[in-house]
Amino acid sequence: MTLPEKTPAVDATIEDRSLLIRESLRNAIIDRRLAPGTKLSEAEVGALFDVSRTVARAALQILAFEGLVKTERNRGAFVSTPSPEEARQIFASRRLIEPGIIAAAVERITPADIVRFQHHLVEEAQYMNERGPAARRAEIKASGDFHLMLAALSGNVILQRFMDELVARSSLVVALYGRSGISSCGHNEHLAILELVAKGDAKGASDLMLHHLDHIEADLDLQPKQGVSLRNALAPLS
């Protein structure tokens, strides 16, 4: 077998291991075990997961792309620390963008899309009624996915990319600073938004979306949170 034929397999192995590390670190961040500002050194991550620094670096780069980790030149990687002003800017941006997404969704939604949304909301309700860190993560992800599904209906790839970043950053803010998490009220608002979009009521759905975003932001408690060290946060994995 020639070298070019071997390379993809090696790259695939690195990618798979990096994704597993990314998932573990992401869970620790969302669970609040890793507080904002926690240093994530390539050497320590590599040692904890028994991988090379190259694999650890790739995992941290994925998290940086998702907005959950911030890298600083000559200092390394840290869990992102969204400031109160950054949180306000995130939701201000969403208020500007999501009414336009609603307008496009009203024009493009099909009966098949409505069924798909309904199935998603059933899953969202299940996570909301469960307890524990895993359910908490799933609930936050499902809530964000609802908004991403609406963005996908717009047919605008650039807009979808903007929303991918905004939802990722919103999820971090909610996970770190939300007082009650994604509540039943928020889920009910998703249901109502879908009903209005299905009826073709763009204004009503847009107004409710703005109220929904206000409700999520009002639930934030932007006080510093105390976490534990990287080693202690990932102790169950060792």
XYZ file of N, CA and C in Angstrom:
714
model
N 0.850 -1.187 0.000
C 0.000 0.000 0.000
C 0.891 1.244 0.000
N 0.587 2.200 -0.837
C 1.419 3.391 -0.958
C 1.115 4.370 0.159
N 2.019 5.324 0.371
C 1.858 6.327 1.425
C 0.590 7.151 1.271
N 0.265 7.628 0.053
C -0.976 8.393 -0.102
C -2.217 7.613 0.318
N -2.182 6.271 0.160
C -3.338 5.469 0.542
C -3.436 5.329 2.056
N -2.306 5.405 2.766
C -2.303 5.257 4.207
C -2.707 6.537 4.928
N -2.358 7.681 4.349
C -2.544 8.965 5.026
C -3.974 9.228 5.467
N -4.994 9.014 4.620
C -6.364 9.281 5.059
C -6.750 8.496 6.299
N -6.287 7.239 6.419
C -6.632 6.431 7.583
C -6.035 7.032 8.844
N -4.779 7.510 8.746
C -4.139 8.143 9.891
C -4.891 9.407 10.280
N -5.209 10.238 9.269
C -5.931 11.481 9.527
C -7.293 11.202 10.156
N -7.953 10.147 9.668
C -9.274 9.803 10.199
C -9.176 9.411 11.665
N -8.117 8.682 12.011
C -7.934 8.283 13.407
C -7.737 9.496 14.298
N -6.907 10.433 13.859
C -6.681 11.669 14.618
C -7.981 12.437 14.777
N -8.738 12.528 13.692
C -9.998 13.265 13.742
C -10.988 12.618 14.708
N -11.092 11.297 14.661
C -12.020 10.596 15.547
C -11.661 10.814 17.015
N -10.384 10.700 17.334
C -9.961 10.871 18.723
C -10.148 12.322 19.170
N -9.892 13.258 18.256
C -10.085 14.667 18.583
C -11.555 14.971 18.871
N -12.445 14.359 18.099
C -13.873 14.588 18.302
C -14.338 14.027 19.646
N -13.787 12.886 20.053
C -14.142 12.317 21.352
C -13.684 13.223 22.491
N -12.473 13.766 22.368
C -11.966 14.686 23.389
C -12.794 15.962 23.401
N -13.106 16.453 22.221
C -13.942 17.661 22.125
C -15.269 17.468 22.838
N -15.872 16.280 22.661
C -17.170 16.020 23.291
C -17.052 16.004 24.806
N -16.002 15.402 25.336
C -15.805 15.343 26.781
C -15.574 16.740 27.363
N -14.737 17.523 26.701
C -14.472 18.880 27.169
C -15.728 19.749 27.056
N -16.444 19.580 25.956
C -17.673 20.361 25.770
C -18.672 20.058 26.888
N -18.834 18.779 27.222
C -19.754 18.402 28.288
C -19.335 19.021 29.616
N -18.023 19.025 29.881
C -17.532 19.608 31.134
C -17.801 21.105 31.186
N -17.729 21.775 30.039
C -18.019 23.213 29.989
C -19.513 23.463 30.200
N -20.346 22.717 29.474
C -21.796 22.912 29.575
C -22.311 22.547 30.958
N -21.692 21.535 31.584
C -22.099 21.120 32.936
C -21.611 22.070 34.018
N -20.828 23.084 33.632
C -20.266 24.072 34.558
C -19.148 23.497 35.422
N -18.635 22.330 35.062
C -17.494 21.792 35.803
C -16.223 22.540 35.437
N -16.168 23.061 34.229
C -15.059 23.912 33.807
C -15.584 25.338 33.697
N -15.119 26.196 34.582
C -15.605 27.573 34.623
C -14.978 28.410 33.512
N -15.611 29.514 33.147
C -15.002 30.423 32.171
C -13.613 30.837 32.632
N -12.680 30.861 31.688
C -11.325 31.257 32.010
C -10.403 30.110 32.378
N -10.932 28.901 32.555
C -10.092 27.759 32.891
C -9.094 27.473 31.765
N -7.838 27.344 32.114
C -6.815 27.080 31.099
C -6.895 25.624 30.653
N -6.799 25.413 29.354
C -6.830 24.079 28.764
C -5.518 23.872 28.015
N -4.505 23.420 28.716
C -3.202 23.247 28.081
C -3.191 21.982 27.231
N -2.549 22.074 26.080
C -2.463 20.918 25.188
C -1.788 19.746 25.886
N -0.757 20.051 26.674
C -0.021 18.986 27.350
C -0.899 18.262 28.361
N -1.678 19.006 29.147
C -2.513 18.373 30.165
C -3.664 17.605 29.530
N -4.296 18.209 28.522
C -5.375 17.505 27.825
C -4.840 16.220 27.199
N -3.666 16.304 26.572
C -3.075 15.123 25.965
C -2.776 14.036 26.982
N -2.265 14.450 28.163
C -1.930 13.478 29.204
C -3.188 12.828 29.778
N -4.225 13.616 29.994
C -5.461 13.087 30.577
C -6.132 12.069 29.655
N -6.016 12.288 28.362
C -6.680 11.399 27.409
C -5.706 10.438 26.726
N -4.439 10.506 27.139
C -3.409 9.621 26.602
C -3.307 9.743 25.081
N -3.207 10.990 24.624
C -3.044 11.256 23.200
C -1.907 12.261 23.025
N -1.473 12.434 21.799
C -0.419 13.395 21.509
C -0.951 14.816 21.607
N -0.028 15.762 21.701
C -0.434 17.167 21.730
C -1.102 17.565 20.418
N -0.738 16.902 19.330
C -1.362 17.193 18.038
C -2.858 16.888 18.080
N -3.208 15.745 18.650
C -4.621 15.367 18.768
C -5.342 16.323 19.713
N -4.707 16.637 20.843
C -5.312 17.558 21.807
C -5.523 18.928 21.176
N -4.537 19.388 20.404
C -4.649 20.694 19.756
C -5.818 20.718 18.779
N -6.005 19.630 18.048
C -7.107 19.570 17.085
C -8.454 19.669 17.794
N -8.577 19.013 18.957
C -9.825 19.079 19.727
C -10.093 20.504 20.204
N -9.058 21.168 20.672
C -9.207 22.538 21.160
C -9.541 23.497 20.016
N -9.010 23.224 18.838
C -9.320 24.064 17.691
C -10.784 23.940 17.288
N -11.340 22.732 17.412
C -12.765 22.543 17.117
C -13.605 23.361 18.089
N -13.258 23.293 19.376
C -13.998 24.043 20.390
C -13.853 25.543 20.181
N -12.679 25.974 19.730
C -12.469 27.397 19.460
C -13.358 27.855 18.309
N -13.476 27.000 17.279
C -14.341 27.313 16.148
C -15.790 27.439 16.597
N -16.188 26.630 17.579
C -17.570 26.647 18.071
C -17.813 27.772 19.067
N -16.759 28.494 19.437
C -16.925 29.608 20.358
C -16.889 29.225 21.822
N -16.598 27.964 22.128
C -16.565 27.527 23.521
C -15.186 27.689 24.152
N -14.165 27.819 23.315
C -12.791 27.992 23.784
C -12.185 29.194 23.075
N -11.350 29.907 23.808
C -10.651 31.052 23.238
C -9.156 30.773 23.283
N -8.475 30.988 22.174
C -7.028 30.791 22.133
C -6.335 32.148 22.113
N -5.267 32.265 22.874
C -4.501 33.502 22.951
C -3.047 33.208 22.604
N -2.492 34.033 21.783
C -1.115 33.833 21.339
C -0.161 33.855 22.535
N 0.705 32.890 22.571
C 1.717 32.739 23.634
C 1.132 32.410 25.005
N -0.168 32.197 25.088
C -0.788 31.866 26.368
C -1.525 30.537 26.326
N -2.049 30.182 25.165
C -2.745 28.914 25.042
C -4.247 29.051 24.928
N -4.954 27.982 25.306
C -6.418 27.924 25.168
C -7.088 28.025 26.534
N -8.237 28.673 26.564
C -9.007 28.867 27.785
C -10.490 28.676 27.471
N -11.246 28.233 28.458
C -12.699 28.209 28.302
C -13.167 29.642 28.091
N -13.981 29.856 27.071
C -14.447 31.203 26.757
C -15.147 31.833 27.955
N -14.936 33.119 28.110
C -15.550 33.862 29.207
C -16.425 34.960 28.615
N -17.645 34.647 28.241
C -18.517 35.690 27.680
C -18.851 36.729 28.738
N -18.536 37.961 28.447
C -18.826 39.049 29.383
C -20.303 39.426 29.290
N -20.814 40.179 30.265
C -22.204 40.650 30.164
C -22.470 41.388 28.862
N -21.509 42.205 28.424
C -21.697 42.953 27.183
C -21.728 42.018 25.975
N -20.874 40.997 25.971
C -20.891 40.019 24.882
C -22.212 39.272 24.838
N -22.737 38.920 26.021
C -24.030 38.229 26.071
C -25.125 39.118 25.492
N -25.096 40.396 25.847
C -26.107 41.319 25.301
C -25.971 41.443 23.790
N -24.731 41.475 23.303
C -24.519 41.599 21.861
C -24.982 40.354 21.115
N -24.783 39.199 21.736
C -25.240 37.953 21.114
C -26.747 37.988 20.906
N -27.477 38.362 21.942
C -28.938 38.368 21.824
C -29.441 39.538 20.986
N -28.710 40.659 20.996
C -29.071 41.774 20.116
C -28.931 41.349 18.655
N -27.878 40.597 18.364
C -27.669 40.112 16.999
C -28.786 39.158 16.587
N -29.177 38.307 17.513
C -30.247 37.361 17.196
C -31.572 38.082 16.959
N -31.810 39.176 17.684
C -33.050 39.933 17.462
C -33.069 40.570 16.077
N -31.907 40.913 15.562
C -31.844 41.496 14.224
C -32.034 40.439 13.140
N -31.497 39.249 13.371
C -31.464 38.215 12.340
C -32.703 37.329 12.312
N -33.192 36.921 13.467
C -34.222 35.871 13.490
C -35.588 36.300 12.948
N -36.000 37.570 13.067
C -37.250 37.937 12.378
C -37.164 37.719 10.868
N -35.985 37.991 10.281
C -35.812 37.738 8.855
C -35.871 36.256 8.538
N -35.335 35.439 9.435
C -35.409 33.984 9.261
C -36.859 33.535 9.292
N -37.626 34.089 10.227
C -39.057 33.754 10.314
C -39.767 34.086 9.011
N -39.497 35.275 8.467
C -40.161 35.691 7.226
C -39.854 34.721 6.089
N -38.593 34.287 6.002
C -38.220 33.342 4.950
C -38.837 31.970 5.202
N -38.882 31.555 6.471
C -39.437 30.249 6.819
C -40.917 30.170 6.461
N -41.652 31.249 6.698
C -43.083 31.282 6.378
C -43.299 31.033 4.885
N -42.402 31.557 4.056
C -42.541 31.418 2.603
C -42.148 30.024 2.106
N -41.279 29.333 2.850
C -40.696 28.107 2.330
C -41.143 26.828 3.043
N -41.765 26.944 4.192
C -42.090 25.748 4.977
C -43.113 24.871 4.252
N -42.934 23.562 4.360
C -43.815 22.583 3.717
C -44.474 21.716 4.793
N -45.517 20.982 4.437
C -46.123 20.057 5.405
C -45.112 19.070 5.982
N -44.172 18.608 5.160
C -43.151 17.677 5.644
C -42.251 18.357 6.682
N -41.951 19.627 6.446
C -41.143 20.391 7.410
C -41.873 20.500 8.742
N -43.163 20.760 8.673
C -43.956 20.912 9.900
C -43.925 19.627 10.718
N -44.052 18.496 10.057
C -43.994 17.204 10.751
C -42.624 17.018 11.399
N -41.586 17.388 10.685
C -40.225 17.259 11.218
C -40.048 18.136 12.463
N -40.560 19.345 12.420
C -40.493 20.230 13.583
C -41.285 19.657 14.754
N -42.446 19.099 14.465
C -43.274 18.530 15.532
C -42.546 17.386 16.234
N -41.881 16.531 15.464
C -41.098 15.428 16.051
C -39.975 15.975 16.921
N -39.338 17.028 16.435
C -38.256 17.637 17.209
C -38.768 18.188 18.537
N -39.924 18.824 18.514
C -40.472 19.410 19.733
C -40.904 18.340 20.735
N -41.303 17.187 20.239
C -41.617 16.072 21.140
C -40.345 15.653 21.884
N -39.231 15.542 21.165
C -37.964 15.192 21.791
C -37.537 16.276 22.777
N -37.720 17.517 22.401
C -37.363 18.629 23.279
C -38.133 18.546 24.598
N -39.416 18.221 24.513
C -40.238 18.094 25.720
C -39.753 16.949 26.599
N -39.316 15.865 25.997
C -38.806 14.726 26.764
C -37.568 15.119 27.561
N -36.648 15.834 26.929
C -35.444 16.272 27.626
C -35.795 17.236 28.754
N -36.782 18.087 28.512
C -37.180 19.078 29.503
C -37.713 18.411 30.771
N -38.349 17.262 30.613
C -38.950 16.570 31.753
C -37.986 15.623 32.465
N -36.798 15.458 31.891
C -35.787 14.610 32.524
C -34.864 15.455 33.391
N -34.126 14.779 34.272
C -33.201 15.482 35.157
C -31.798 14.923 34.985
N -30.824 15.745 35.382
C -29.444 15.311 35.311
C -28.668 16.062 34.245
N -27.332 16.026 34.329
C -26.484 16.764 33.393
C -26.701 16.394 31.930
N -26.881 15.095 31.656
C -27.062 14.674 30.261
C -28.335 15.265 29.678
N -29.413 15.249 30.475
C -30.676 15.831 30.008
C -30.539 17.335 29.836
N -29.787 17.965 30.726
C -29.552 19.406 30.647
C -28.856 19.753 29.342
N -27.800 19.007 29.003
C -27.086 19.258 27.757
C -28.000 19.029 26.559
N -28.751 17.942 26.600
C -29.636 17.620 25.478
C -30.714 18.677 25.310
N -31.189 19.216 26.439
C -32.229 20.240 26.385
C -31.706 21.520 25.746
N -30.506 21.930 26.153
C -29.914 23.132 25.581
C -29.661 22.951 24.090
N -29.147 21.783 23.721
C -28.877 21.519 22.304
C -30.167 21.492 21.497
N -31.206 20.832 22.034
C -32.474 20.748 21.309
C -33.086 22.124 21.111
N -32.971 22.970 22.124
C -33.500 24.324 21.997
C -32.775 25.089 20.898
N -31.442 24.970 20.883
C -30.682 25.638 19.831
C -30.986 25.065 18.461
N -31.173 23.749 18.398
C -31.456 23.107 17.116
C -32.772 23.594 16.514
N -33.746 23.928 17.357
C -35.011 24.456 16.839
C -34.748 25.717 16.021
N -33.922 26.597 16.549
C -33.607 27.848 15.850
C -32.781 27.586 14.595
N -31.898 26.598 14.655
C -31.097 26.260 13.480
C -31.952 25.626 12.389
N -32.963 24.871 12.792
C -33.880 24.288 11.813
C -34.651 25.383 11.077
N -35.054 26.424 11.804
C -35.720 27.554 11.155
C -34.764 28.245 10.187
N -33.500 28.412 10.627
C -32.514 29.057 9.760
C -32.297 28.253 8.481
N -32.320 26.922 8.595
C -32.127 26.070 7.421
C -33.239 26.273 6.387
N -34.442 26.623 6.880
C -35.560 26.854 5.961
C -35.381 28.119 5.129
N -34.506 29.010 5.581
C -34.314 30.262 4.850
C -33.710 30.042 3.480
N -32.955 28.940 3.317
C -32.290 28.690 2.048
C -31.057 29.549 1.847
N -30.648 30.280 2.883
C -29.497 31.186 2.812
C -28.346 30.583 3.609
N -27.343 30.066 2.910
C -26.234 29.372 3.562
C -25.438 30.315 4.455
N -25.225 31.551 4.012
C -24.466 32.520 4.808
C -25.200 32.814 6.108
N -26.497 32.976 6.019
C -27.308 33.235 7.209
C -27.255 32.053 8.177
N -27.267 30.854 7.632
C -27.170 29.657 8.473
C -25.847 29.635 9.234
N -24.762 30.039 8.585
C -23.461 30.062 9.252
C -23.456 31.074 10.395
N -24.047 32.230 10.166
C -24.155 33.222 11.235
C -24.908 32.633 12.423
N -26.014 31.966 12.125
C -26.829 31.400 13.201
C -26.107 30.270 13.918
N -25.318 29.482 13.207
C -24.539 28.418 13.851
C -23.662 29.005 14.954
N -22.983 30.101 14.639
C -22.102 30.722 15.632
C -22.906 31.351 16.758
N -23.975 32.049 16.422
C -24.777 32.715 17.448
C -25.416 31.710 18.399
N -25.918 30.602 17.867
C -26.562 29.602 18.719
C -25.526 28.913 19.600
N -24.337 28.626 19.052
C -23.285 28.020 19.869
C -22.907 28.927 21.030
N -22.745 30.201 20.744
C -22.377 31.149 21.800
C -23.523 31.358 22.784
N -24.742 31.349 22.284
C -25.904 31.464 23.169
C -25.991 30.274 24.111
N -25.723 29.088 23.581
C -25.785 27.882 24.406
C -24.769 27.946 25.538
N -23.564 28.471 25.241
C -22.555 28.614 26.284
C -23.027 29.594 27.351
N -23.568 30.720 26.919
C -24.049 31.730 27.868
C -25.164 31.165 28.735
N -26.128 30.475 28.116
C -27.249 29.899 28.864
C -26.763 28.827 29.830
N -25.850 27.974 29.358
C -25.351 26.892 30.205
C -24.600 27.432 31.411
N -23.848 28.505 31.216
C -23.033 29.056 32.292
C -23.809 29.974 33.224
N -24.742 30.738 32.673
C -25.355 31.810 33.447
C -26.870 31.741 33.583
N -27.506 30.752 32.950
C -28.954 30.652 33.061
C -29.375 30.269 34.473
N -30.354 30.970 35.025
C -30.827 30.669 36.382
C -31.595 29.350 36.409
N -32.498 29.179 35.439
C -33.364 27.998 35.464
C -33.170 27.094 34.259
N -32.295 27.477 33.330
C -32.120 26.668 32.124
C -33.250 26.929 31.142
N -33.360 26.079 30.150
C -34.442 26.188 29.171
C -35.722 25.706 29.835
N -36.652 26.606 30.057
C -37.841 26.287 30.851
C -38.978 25.778 29.990
N -40.034 25.297 30.664
C -41.217 24.847 29.942
C -41.853 25.997 29.183
N -41.705 27.215 29.737
C -42.238 28.396 29.052
C -41.549 28.564 27.702
N -40.206 28.405 27.694
C -39.466 28.522 26.451
C -39.887 27.460 25.448
N -40.115 26.237 25.927
C -40.556 25.172 25.038
C -41.925 25.505 24.467
N -42.835 25.989 25.293
C -44.171 26.348 24.821
C -44.106 27.462 23.778
N -43.134 28.362 23.927
C -42.962 29.419 22.932
C -42.521 28.831 21.596
N -41.680 27.805 21.630
C -41.300 27.127 20.390
C -42.531 26.548 19.697
N -43.380 25.914 20.481
C -44.609 25.351 19.917
C -45.459 26.435 19.256
N -45.613 27.556 19.958
C -46.449 28.651 19.443
C -45.826 29.271 18.198
N -44.502 29.415 18.180
C -43.822 29.969 17.002
C -44.068 29.069 15.795
N -43.940 27.760 15.983
C -44.174 26.833 14.878
C -45.603 26.950 14.364
N -46.560 27.042 15.258
C -47.965 27.159 14.844
C -48.180 28.406 13.989
N -47.578 29.514 14.393
C -47.751 30.764 13.647
C -47.056 30.702 12.287
N -45.863 30.091 12.258
C -45.166 29.937 10.980
C -45.981 29.052 10.038
N -46.532 27.962 10.566
C -47.338 27.047 9.757
C -48.581 27.738 9.203
N -49.128 28.697 9.959
C -50.310 29.443 9.512
C -49.969 30.562 8.535
N -48.674 30.842 8.384
C -48.261 31.922 7.494
C -48.279 33.288 8.143
N -48.357 33.339 9.463
C -48.403 34.603 10.193
C -46.979 35.045 10.534
N -46.315 35.690 9.564
C -44.922 36.084 9.746
C -44.772 37.117 10.854
N -45.661 38.102 10.918
C -45.540 39.142 11.938
C -45.748 38.568 13.334
N -46.789 37.745 13.481
C -47.048 37.161 14.787
C -45.902 36.277 15.244
N -45.361 35.474 14.318
C -44.246 34.597 14.668
C -42.993 35.404 14.999
N -42.732 36.485 14.245
C -41.564 37.323 14.507
C -41.677 38.014 15.857
N -42.875 38.539 16.166
C -43.077 39.199 17.457
C -42.863 38.217 18.607
N -43.369 37.000 18.438
C -43.209 35.995 19.492
C -41.747 35.564 19.609
N -41.041 35.492 18.492
C -39.620 35.150 18.541
C -38.845 36.197 19.339
N -39.140 37.460 19.119
C -38.466 38.521 19.872
C -38.779 38.401 21.361
N -40.029 38.106 21.682
C -40.407 37.896 23.085
C -39.658 36.692 23.663
N -39.537 35.657 22.875
C -38.844 34.437 23.285
C -37.376 34.724 23.614
N -36.713 35.500 22.756
C -35.316 35.854 22.998
C -35.185 36.746 24.232
N -36.140 37.655 24.412
C -36.150 38.482 25.626
C -36.259 37.614 26.873
N -37.114 36.606 26.782
C -37.344 35.705 27.921
C -36.078 34.935 28.278
N -35.357 34.454 27.267
C -34.117 33.714 27.526
C -33.073 34.634 28.148
N -32.930 35.827 27.597
C -31.923 36.755 28.119
C -32.254 37.198 29.540
N -33.534 37.381 29.834
C -33.936 37.807 31.175
C -33.630 36.743 32.222
N -33.465 35.496 31.796
C -33.192 34.398 32.726
C -31.705 34.288 33.082
N -30.874 35.139 32.466
C -29.436 35.047 32.695
C -29.020 35.714 34.001
N -28.092 35.080 34.681
C -27.463 35.636 35.874
C -25.974 35.728 35.568
N -25.530 36.900 35.146
C -24.168 37.045 34.645
C -23.171 37.343 35.753
N -23.231 36.528 36.790
C -22.255 36.613 37.876
C -21.175 35.568 37.649
N -19.927 35.866 38.060
C -18.841 34.888 37.877
C -19.156 33.577 38.579
N -18.836 32.474 37.917
C -19.040 31.150 38.490
C -17.692 30.531 38.847
N -17.631 29.836 39.959
C -16.411 29.167 40.377
C -16.430 27.718 39.881
N -15.357 27.313 39.230
C -15.260 25.946 38.744
C -14.121 25.205 39.425
N -13.746 24.102 38.869
C -12.649 23.304 39.409
C -11.565 23.193 38.346
N -10.472 22.573 38.698
C -9.373 22.413 37.759
C -9.762 21.461 36.638
N -8.985 21.522 35.563
C -9.232 20.625 34.431
C -9.142 19.173 34.870
N -8.128 18.822 35.661
C -7.953 17.433 36.106
C -9.145 16.963 36.926
N -9.593 17.793 37.882
C -10.709 17.403 38.726
C -12.027 17.333 37.953
N -12.196 18.257 36.990
C -13.430 18.267 36.203
C -13.575 17.017 35.373
N -12.432 16.464 34.929
C -12.475 15.271 34.076
C -12.102 14.013 34.839
N -12.109 14.096 36.161
C -11.688 12.961 36.993
C -12.397 11.660 36.668
N -13.747 11.674 36.419
C -14.436 10.402 36.132
C -13.909 9.701 34.879
N -13.222 10.456 34.008
C -12.761 9.874 32.761
C -11.418 9.176 32.915
N -10.724 9.435 34.024
C -9.377 8.886 34.176
C -9.410 7.528 34.849
